[in-house]
mmCIF file of C-alpha atoms in Angstrom:
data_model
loop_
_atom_site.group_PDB
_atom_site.id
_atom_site.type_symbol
_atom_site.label_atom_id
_atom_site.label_comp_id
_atom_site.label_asym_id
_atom_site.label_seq_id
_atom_site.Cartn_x
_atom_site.Cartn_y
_atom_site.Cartn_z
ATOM 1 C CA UNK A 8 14.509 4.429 34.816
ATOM 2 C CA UNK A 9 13.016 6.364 31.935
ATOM 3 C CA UNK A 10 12.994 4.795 28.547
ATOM 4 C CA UNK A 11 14.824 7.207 25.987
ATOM 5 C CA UNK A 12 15.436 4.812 22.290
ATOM 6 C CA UNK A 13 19.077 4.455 21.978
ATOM 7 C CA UNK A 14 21.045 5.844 18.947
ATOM 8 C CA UNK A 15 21.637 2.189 16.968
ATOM 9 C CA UNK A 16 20.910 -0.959 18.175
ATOM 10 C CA UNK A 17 22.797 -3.766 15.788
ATOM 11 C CA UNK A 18 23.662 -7.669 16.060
ATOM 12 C CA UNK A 19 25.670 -9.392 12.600
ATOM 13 C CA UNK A 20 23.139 -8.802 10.327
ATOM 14 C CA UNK A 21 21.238 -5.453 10.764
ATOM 15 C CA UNK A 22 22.081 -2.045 12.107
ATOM 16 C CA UNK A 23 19.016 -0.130 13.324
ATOM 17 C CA UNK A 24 20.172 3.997 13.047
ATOM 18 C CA UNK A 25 17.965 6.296 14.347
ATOM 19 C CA UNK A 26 16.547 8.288 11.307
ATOM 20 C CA UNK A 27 17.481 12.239 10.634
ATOM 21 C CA UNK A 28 16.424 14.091 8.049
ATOM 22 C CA UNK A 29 18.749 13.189 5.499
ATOM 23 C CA UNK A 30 17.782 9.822 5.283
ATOM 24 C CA UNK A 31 14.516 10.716 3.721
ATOM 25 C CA UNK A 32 15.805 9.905 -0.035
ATOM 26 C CA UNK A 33 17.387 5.683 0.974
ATOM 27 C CA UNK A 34 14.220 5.357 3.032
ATOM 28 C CA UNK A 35 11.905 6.550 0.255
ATOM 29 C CA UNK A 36 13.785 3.736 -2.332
ATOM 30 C CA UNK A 37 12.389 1.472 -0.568
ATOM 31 C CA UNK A 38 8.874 2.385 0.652
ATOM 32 C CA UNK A 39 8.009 3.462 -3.058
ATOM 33 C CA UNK A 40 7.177 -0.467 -3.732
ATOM 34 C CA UNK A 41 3.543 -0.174 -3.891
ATOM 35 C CA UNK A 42 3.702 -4.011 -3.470
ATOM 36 C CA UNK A 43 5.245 -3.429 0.283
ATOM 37 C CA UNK A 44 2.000 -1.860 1.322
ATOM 38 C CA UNK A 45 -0.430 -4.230 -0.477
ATOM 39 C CA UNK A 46 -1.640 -5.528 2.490
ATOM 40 C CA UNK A 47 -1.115 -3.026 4.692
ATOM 41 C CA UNK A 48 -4.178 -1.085 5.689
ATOM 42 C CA UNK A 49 -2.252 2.343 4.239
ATOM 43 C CA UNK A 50 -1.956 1.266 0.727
ATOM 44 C CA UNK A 51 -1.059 4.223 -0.365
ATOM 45 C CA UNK A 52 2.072 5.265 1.701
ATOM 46 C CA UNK A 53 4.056 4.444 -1.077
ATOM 47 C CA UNK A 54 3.150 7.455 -2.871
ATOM 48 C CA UNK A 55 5.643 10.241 -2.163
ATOM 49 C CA UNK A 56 3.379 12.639 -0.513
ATOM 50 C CA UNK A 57 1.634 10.252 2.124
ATOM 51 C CA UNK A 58 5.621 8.643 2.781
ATOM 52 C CA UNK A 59 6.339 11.790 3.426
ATOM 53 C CA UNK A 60 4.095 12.742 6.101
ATOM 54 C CA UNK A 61 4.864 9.175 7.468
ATOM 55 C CA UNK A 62 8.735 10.093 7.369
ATOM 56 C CA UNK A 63 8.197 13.589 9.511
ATOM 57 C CA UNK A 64 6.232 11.941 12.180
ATOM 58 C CA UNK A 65 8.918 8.648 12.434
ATOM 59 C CA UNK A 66 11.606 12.247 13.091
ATOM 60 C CA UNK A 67 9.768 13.822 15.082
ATOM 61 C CA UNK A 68 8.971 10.578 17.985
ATOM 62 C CA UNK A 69 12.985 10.462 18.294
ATOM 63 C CA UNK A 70 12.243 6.462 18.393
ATOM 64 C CA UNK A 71 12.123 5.598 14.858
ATOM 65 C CA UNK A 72 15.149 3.442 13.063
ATOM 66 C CA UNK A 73 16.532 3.335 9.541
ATOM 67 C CA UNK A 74 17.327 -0.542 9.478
ATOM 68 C CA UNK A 75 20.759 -1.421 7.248
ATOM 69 C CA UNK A 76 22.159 -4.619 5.962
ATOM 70 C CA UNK A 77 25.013 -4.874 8.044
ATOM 71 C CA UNK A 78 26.891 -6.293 5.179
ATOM 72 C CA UNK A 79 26.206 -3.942 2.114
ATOM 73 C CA UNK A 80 25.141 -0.838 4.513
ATOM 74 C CA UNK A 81 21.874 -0.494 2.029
ATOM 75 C CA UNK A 82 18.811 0.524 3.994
ATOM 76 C CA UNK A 83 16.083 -2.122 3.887
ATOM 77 C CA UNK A 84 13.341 -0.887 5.950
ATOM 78 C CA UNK A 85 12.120 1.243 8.789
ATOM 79 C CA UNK A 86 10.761 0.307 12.453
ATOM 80 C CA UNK A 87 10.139 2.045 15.993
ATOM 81 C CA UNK A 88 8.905 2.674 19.214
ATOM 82 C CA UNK A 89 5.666 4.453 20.074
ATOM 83 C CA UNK A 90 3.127 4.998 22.553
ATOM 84 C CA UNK A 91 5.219 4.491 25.505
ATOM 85 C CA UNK A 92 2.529 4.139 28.819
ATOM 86 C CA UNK A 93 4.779 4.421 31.926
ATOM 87 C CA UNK A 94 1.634 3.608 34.438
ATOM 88 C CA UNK A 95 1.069 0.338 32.751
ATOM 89 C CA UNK A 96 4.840 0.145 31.631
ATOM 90 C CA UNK A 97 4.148 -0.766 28.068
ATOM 91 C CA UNK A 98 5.077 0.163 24.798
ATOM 92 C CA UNK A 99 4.304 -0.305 21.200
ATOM 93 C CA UNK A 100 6.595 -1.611 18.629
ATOM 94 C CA UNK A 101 5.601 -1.013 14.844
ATOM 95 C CA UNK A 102 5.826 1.261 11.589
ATOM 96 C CA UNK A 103 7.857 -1.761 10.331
ATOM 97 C CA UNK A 104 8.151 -2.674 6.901
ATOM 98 C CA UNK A 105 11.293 -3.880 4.794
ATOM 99 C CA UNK A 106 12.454 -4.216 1.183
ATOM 100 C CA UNK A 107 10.850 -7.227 -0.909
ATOM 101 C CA UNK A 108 14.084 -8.612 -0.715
ATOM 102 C CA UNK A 109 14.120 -9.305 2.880
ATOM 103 C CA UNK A 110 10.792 -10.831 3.293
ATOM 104 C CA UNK A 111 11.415 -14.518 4.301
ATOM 105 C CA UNK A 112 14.760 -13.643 5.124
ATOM 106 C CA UNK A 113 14.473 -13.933 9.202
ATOM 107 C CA UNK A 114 15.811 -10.311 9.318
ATOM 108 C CA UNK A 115 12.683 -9.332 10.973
ATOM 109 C CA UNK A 116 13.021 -11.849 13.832
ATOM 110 C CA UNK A 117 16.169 -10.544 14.464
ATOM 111 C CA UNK A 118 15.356 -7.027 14.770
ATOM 112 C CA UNK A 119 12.292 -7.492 16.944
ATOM 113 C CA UNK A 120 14.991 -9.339 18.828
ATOM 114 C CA UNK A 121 16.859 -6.632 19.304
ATOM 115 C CA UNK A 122 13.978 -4.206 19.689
ATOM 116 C CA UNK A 123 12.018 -6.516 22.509
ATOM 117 C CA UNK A 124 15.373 -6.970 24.791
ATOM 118 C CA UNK A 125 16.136 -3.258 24.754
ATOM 119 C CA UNK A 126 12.861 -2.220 25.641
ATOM 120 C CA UNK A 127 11.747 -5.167 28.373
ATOM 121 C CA UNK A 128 14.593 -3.320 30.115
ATOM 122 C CA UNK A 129 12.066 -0.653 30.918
ATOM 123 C CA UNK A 130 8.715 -1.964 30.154
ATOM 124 C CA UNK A 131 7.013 -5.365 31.253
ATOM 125 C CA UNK A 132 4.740 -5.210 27.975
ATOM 126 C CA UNK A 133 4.906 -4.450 24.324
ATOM 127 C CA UNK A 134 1.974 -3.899 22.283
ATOM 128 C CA UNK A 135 1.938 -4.071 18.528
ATOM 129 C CA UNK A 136 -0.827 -2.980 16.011
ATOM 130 C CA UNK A 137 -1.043 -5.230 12.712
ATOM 131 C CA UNK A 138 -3.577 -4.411 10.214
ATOM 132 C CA UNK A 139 -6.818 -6.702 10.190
ATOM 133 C CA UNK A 140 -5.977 -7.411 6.459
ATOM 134 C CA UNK A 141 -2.333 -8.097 6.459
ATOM 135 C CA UNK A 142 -1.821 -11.478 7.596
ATOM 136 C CA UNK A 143 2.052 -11.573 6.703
ATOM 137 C CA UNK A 144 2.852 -9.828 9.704
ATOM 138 C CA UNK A 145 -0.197 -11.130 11.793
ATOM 139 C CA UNK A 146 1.681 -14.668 11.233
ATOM 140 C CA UNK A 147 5.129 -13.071 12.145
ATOM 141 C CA UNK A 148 3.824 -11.157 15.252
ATOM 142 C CA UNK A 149 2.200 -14.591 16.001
ATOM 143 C CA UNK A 150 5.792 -16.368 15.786
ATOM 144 C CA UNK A 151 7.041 -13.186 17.899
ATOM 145 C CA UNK A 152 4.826 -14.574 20.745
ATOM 146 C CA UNK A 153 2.466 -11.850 20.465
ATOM 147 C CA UNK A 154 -1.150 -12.265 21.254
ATOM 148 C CA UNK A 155 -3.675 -10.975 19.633
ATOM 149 C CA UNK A 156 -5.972 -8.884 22.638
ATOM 150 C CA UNK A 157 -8.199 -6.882 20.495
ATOM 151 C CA UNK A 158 -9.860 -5.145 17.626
ATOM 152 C CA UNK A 159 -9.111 -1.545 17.155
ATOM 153 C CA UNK A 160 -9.721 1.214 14.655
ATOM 154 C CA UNK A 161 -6.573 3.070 14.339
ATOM 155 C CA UNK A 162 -5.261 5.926 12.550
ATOM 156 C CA UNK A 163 -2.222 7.461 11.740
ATOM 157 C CA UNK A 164 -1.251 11.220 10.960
ATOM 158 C CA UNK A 165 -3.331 13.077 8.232
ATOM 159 C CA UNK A 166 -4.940 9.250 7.242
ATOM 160 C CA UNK A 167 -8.069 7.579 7.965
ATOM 161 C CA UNK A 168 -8.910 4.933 10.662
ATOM 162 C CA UNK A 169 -8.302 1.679 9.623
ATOM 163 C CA UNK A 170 -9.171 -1.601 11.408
ATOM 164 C CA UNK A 171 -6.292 -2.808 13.414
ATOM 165 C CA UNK A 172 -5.721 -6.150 15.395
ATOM 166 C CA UNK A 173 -3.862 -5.403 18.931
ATOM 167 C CA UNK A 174 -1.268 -8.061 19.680
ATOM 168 C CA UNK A 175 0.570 -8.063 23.248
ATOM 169 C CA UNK A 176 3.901 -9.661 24.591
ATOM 170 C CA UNK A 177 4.213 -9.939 28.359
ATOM 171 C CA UNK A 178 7.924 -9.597 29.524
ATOM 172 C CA UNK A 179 7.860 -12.726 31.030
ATOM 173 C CA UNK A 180 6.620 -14.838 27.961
ATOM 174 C CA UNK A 181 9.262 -13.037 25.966
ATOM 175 C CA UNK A 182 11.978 -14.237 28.516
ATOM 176 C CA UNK A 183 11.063 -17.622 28.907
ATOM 177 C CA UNK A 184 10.876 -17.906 24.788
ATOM 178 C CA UNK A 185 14.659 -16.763 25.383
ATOM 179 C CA UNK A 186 15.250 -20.199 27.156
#
């Protein structure tokens, strides 16, 4: 079974959409928050040039998500998949970030959630790269049941390497947490 990312993935809070072009402008509202990116080894993605570069790779992998509030409809974020390794049957879940307004929220739990069970139907691990200076999401990786497996300098599209902790989630782990 080959893993293709489905069109929308959604539980009673948040609808993840894959992104098209046109939702450049709602995704943009919310990644111009230079205080969204404060930790995150990119601190400048919130500039409109550097988003933008980040936007046409998320198209272009066909795995990347517009996340809405189920309730208002109001994009609040972005997230995908990446890096798929069918040898090792693995693949990396990441590019996340949400609105200001969501931090604390639990939304993220619950779209990992959604993310983890779709893809442990193809994979038995999922890898996640969290930069070495932003310890929000190291702690929410962490509560994931990721572990942290290494050190990594990692770069993305027309930007610099940047140091990057590795975290890993075994299939199994995720499962039993499911208990």
């Amino acid at each position: 079974m080959k893993f293709v990312a489905p069109n929308k993935l959604e539980n009673d809070k948040v609808v993840l959409k894959l992104i098209d072009p046109s939702d450049f402008d709602a995704l943009y509202q919310v990644a111009k928050d230079p205080l969204i990116w404060e930790q995150h080894p990119n601190k400048d993605r919130w500039k409109e040039e550097v988003f933008r570069s980040f936007f046409d790779v998320a198209l272009e992998s066909k795995a990347a998500y517009l996340i809405l509030d189920r309730t208002t409809g109001e994009c609040i974020g972005s997230t995908r998949y990446y890096g798929l390794n069918e040898t090792e049957k693995s693949i990396f879940v990441g590019f996340t970030f949400y609105a200001r307004a969501y931090w604390g929220t639990g939304i993220n739990p619950l779209v990992k959630e959604m993310m983890f069970d779709f893809a442990f139907n193809f994979v038995d691990k999922i890898y996640l790269h969290v930069g070495a200076e932003n310890i929000r999401s190291q702690k929410a990786v962490e509560r994931l049941g990721a572990n942290k497996v290494a050190e990594k300098l990692v770069s993305y599209v027309n930007e610099p390497e940047r140091r990057n902790f590795e975290y890993a989630l075994e299939k199994s782990t995720w499962l039993r947490s499911k208990r």
